[in-house]
Short mmCIF file of C-alpha atoms in Angstrom, two decimals:
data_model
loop_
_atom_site.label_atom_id
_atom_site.label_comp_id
_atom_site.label_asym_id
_atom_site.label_seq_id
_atom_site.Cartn_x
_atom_site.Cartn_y
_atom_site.Cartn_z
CA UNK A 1 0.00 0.00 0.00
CA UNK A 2 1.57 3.39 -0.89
CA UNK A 3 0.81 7.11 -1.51
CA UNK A 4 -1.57 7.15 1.39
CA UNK A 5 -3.46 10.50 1.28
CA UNK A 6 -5.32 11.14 4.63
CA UNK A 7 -7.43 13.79 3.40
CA UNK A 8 -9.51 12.09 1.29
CA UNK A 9 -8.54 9.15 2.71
CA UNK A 10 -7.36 6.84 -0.10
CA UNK A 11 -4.44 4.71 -1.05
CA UNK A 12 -2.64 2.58 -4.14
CA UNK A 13 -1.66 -0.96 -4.19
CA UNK A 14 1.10 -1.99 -6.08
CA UNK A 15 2.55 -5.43 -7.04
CA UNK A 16 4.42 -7.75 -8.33
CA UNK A 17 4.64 -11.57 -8.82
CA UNK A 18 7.89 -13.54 -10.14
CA UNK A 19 6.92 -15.29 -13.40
CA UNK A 20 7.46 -18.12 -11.67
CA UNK A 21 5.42 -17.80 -8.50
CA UNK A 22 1.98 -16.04 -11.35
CA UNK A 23 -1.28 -18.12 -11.89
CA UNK A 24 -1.37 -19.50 -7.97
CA UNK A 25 -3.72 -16.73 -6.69
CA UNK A 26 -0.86 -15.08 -4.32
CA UNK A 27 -1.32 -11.44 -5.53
CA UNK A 28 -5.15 -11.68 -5.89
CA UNK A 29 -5.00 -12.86 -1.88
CA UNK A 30 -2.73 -10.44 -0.66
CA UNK A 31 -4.58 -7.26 -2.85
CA UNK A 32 -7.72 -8.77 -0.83
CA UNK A 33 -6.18 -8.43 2.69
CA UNK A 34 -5.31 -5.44 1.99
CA UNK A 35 -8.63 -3.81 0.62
CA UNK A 36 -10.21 -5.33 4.34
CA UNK A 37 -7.38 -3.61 5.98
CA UNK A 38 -7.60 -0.72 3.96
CA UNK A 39 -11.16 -0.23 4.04
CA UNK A 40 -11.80 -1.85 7.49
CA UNK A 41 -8.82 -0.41 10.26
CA UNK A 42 -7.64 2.30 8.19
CA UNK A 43 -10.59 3.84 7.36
CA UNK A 44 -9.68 4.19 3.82
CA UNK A 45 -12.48 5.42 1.36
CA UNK A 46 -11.07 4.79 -1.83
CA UNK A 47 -8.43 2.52 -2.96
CA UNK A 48 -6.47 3.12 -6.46
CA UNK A 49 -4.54 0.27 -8.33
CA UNK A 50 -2.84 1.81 -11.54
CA UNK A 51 -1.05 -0.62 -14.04
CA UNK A 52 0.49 -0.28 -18.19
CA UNK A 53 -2.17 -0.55 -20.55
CA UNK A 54 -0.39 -3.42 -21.88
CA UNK A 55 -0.48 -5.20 -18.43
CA UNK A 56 -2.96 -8.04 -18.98
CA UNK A 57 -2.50 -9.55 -15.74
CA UNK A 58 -2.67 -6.71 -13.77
CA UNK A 59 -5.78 -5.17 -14.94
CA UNK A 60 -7.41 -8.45 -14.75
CA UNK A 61 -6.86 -8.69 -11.11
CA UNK A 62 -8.10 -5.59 -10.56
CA UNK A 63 -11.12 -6.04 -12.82
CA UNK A 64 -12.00 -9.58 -10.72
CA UNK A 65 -11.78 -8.04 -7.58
CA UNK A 66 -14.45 -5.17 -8.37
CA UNK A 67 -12.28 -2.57 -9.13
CA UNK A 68 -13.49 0.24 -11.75
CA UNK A 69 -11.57 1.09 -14.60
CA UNK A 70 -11.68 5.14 -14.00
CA UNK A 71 -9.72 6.22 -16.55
CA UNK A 72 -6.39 5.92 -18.75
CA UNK A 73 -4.14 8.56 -19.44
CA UNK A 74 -0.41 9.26 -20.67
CA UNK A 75 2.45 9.53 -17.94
CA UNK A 76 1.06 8.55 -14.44
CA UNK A 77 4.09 6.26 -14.22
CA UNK A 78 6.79 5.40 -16.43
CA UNK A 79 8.20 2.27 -18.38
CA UNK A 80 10.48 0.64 -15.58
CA UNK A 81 13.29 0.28 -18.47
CA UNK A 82 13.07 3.73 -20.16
CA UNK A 83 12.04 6.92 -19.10
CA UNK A 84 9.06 6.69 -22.12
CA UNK A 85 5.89 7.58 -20.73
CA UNK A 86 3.27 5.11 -21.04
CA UNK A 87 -0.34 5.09 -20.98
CA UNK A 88 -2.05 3.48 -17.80
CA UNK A 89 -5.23 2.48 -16.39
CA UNK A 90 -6.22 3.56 -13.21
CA UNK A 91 -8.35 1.22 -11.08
CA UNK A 92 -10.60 2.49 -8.46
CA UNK A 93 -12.88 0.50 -5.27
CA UNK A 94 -14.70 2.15 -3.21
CA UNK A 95 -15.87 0.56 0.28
CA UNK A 96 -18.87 -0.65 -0.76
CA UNK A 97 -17.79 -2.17 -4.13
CA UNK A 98 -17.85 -5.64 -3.93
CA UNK A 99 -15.82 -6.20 -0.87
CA UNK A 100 -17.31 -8.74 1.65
CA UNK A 101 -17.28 -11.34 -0.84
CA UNK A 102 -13.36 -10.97 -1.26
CA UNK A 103 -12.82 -11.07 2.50
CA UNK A 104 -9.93 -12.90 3.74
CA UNK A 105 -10.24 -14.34 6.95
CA UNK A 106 -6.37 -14.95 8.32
CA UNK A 107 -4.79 -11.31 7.33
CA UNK A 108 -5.71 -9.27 10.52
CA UNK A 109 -3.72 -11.12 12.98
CA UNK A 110 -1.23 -11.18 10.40
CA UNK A 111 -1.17 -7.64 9.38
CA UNK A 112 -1.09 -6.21 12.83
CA UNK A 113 2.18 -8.53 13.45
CA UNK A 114 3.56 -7.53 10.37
CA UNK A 115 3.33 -4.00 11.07
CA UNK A 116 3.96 -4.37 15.16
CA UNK A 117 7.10 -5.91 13.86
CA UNK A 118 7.99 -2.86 11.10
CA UNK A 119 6.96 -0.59 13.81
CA UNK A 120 9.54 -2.08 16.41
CA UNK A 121 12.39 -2.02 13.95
CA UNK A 122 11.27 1.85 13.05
CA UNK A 123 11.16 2.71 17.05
CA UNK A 124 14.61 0.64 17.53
CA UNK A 125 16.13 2.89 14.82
CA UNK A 126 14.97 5.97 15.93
CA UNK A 127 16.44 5.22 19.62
CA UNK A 128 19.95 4.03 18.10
CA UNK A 129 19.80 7.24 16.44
CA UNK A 130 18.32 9.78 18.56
CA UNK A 131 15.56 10.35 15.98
CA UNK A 132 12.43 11.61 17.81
CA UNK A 133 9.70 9.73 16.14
#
């Protein structure tokens, strides 16, 4: 999850899945836990997933999870080996959209150890370092 914005609030999700590792359902699961966790403990409103036009894979995921294709457009991120500016589709949910019947039922313990643990190595840092934080 990334580019939070609190004042609307709303999020992206971005991902990525080995060629080896595609076609097992990993990214559709994890892109589900985070929608609930999104949606659910942070409160999020709207959640944005924004791949290259030419990215089968990726727009399917986000078209069989309920997101909405809300538009395309030139240059909202770039082709990883050039600077070229692609066109992209940008996916949107919205809390209600299709949600409960995604739901995941392992990823809140999960997610609140995960991010305990990222939290303790962030406080850990900021004591070796006399960061306030």
């Amino acid at each position: 999850m990334h580019k939070i914005n609190w004042n609307i609030p709303s999020a992206g999700i971005g991902y990525y899945c080995h060629k080896l590792h595609q076609n097992n359902g990993y990214i559709s699961e994890a892109i589900t836990a985070l929608i609930f966790y999104g949606f659910h403990q942070l409160g999020l409103r709207r959640i944005a997933i924004i791949c290259d036009d030419d990215n089968v894979k990726s727009a399917y995921i986000a078209e069989k999870l309920g997101f909405m294709l809300e538009s395309k457009a030139k240059g909202l991120i770039p082709k990883p080996s050039t600077d070229e500016l692609r066109v992209s589709r940008c996916y949107v949910m919205f809390n209600t959209n299709g949600l409960e019947k995604h739901k995941v039922e392992w990823q809140t313990d999960f997610i609140f150890i995960f991010i305990k643990h990222k939290l303790s190595k962030i406080n850990k840092l900021c004591k070796q370092t006399s960061i306030d934080c």
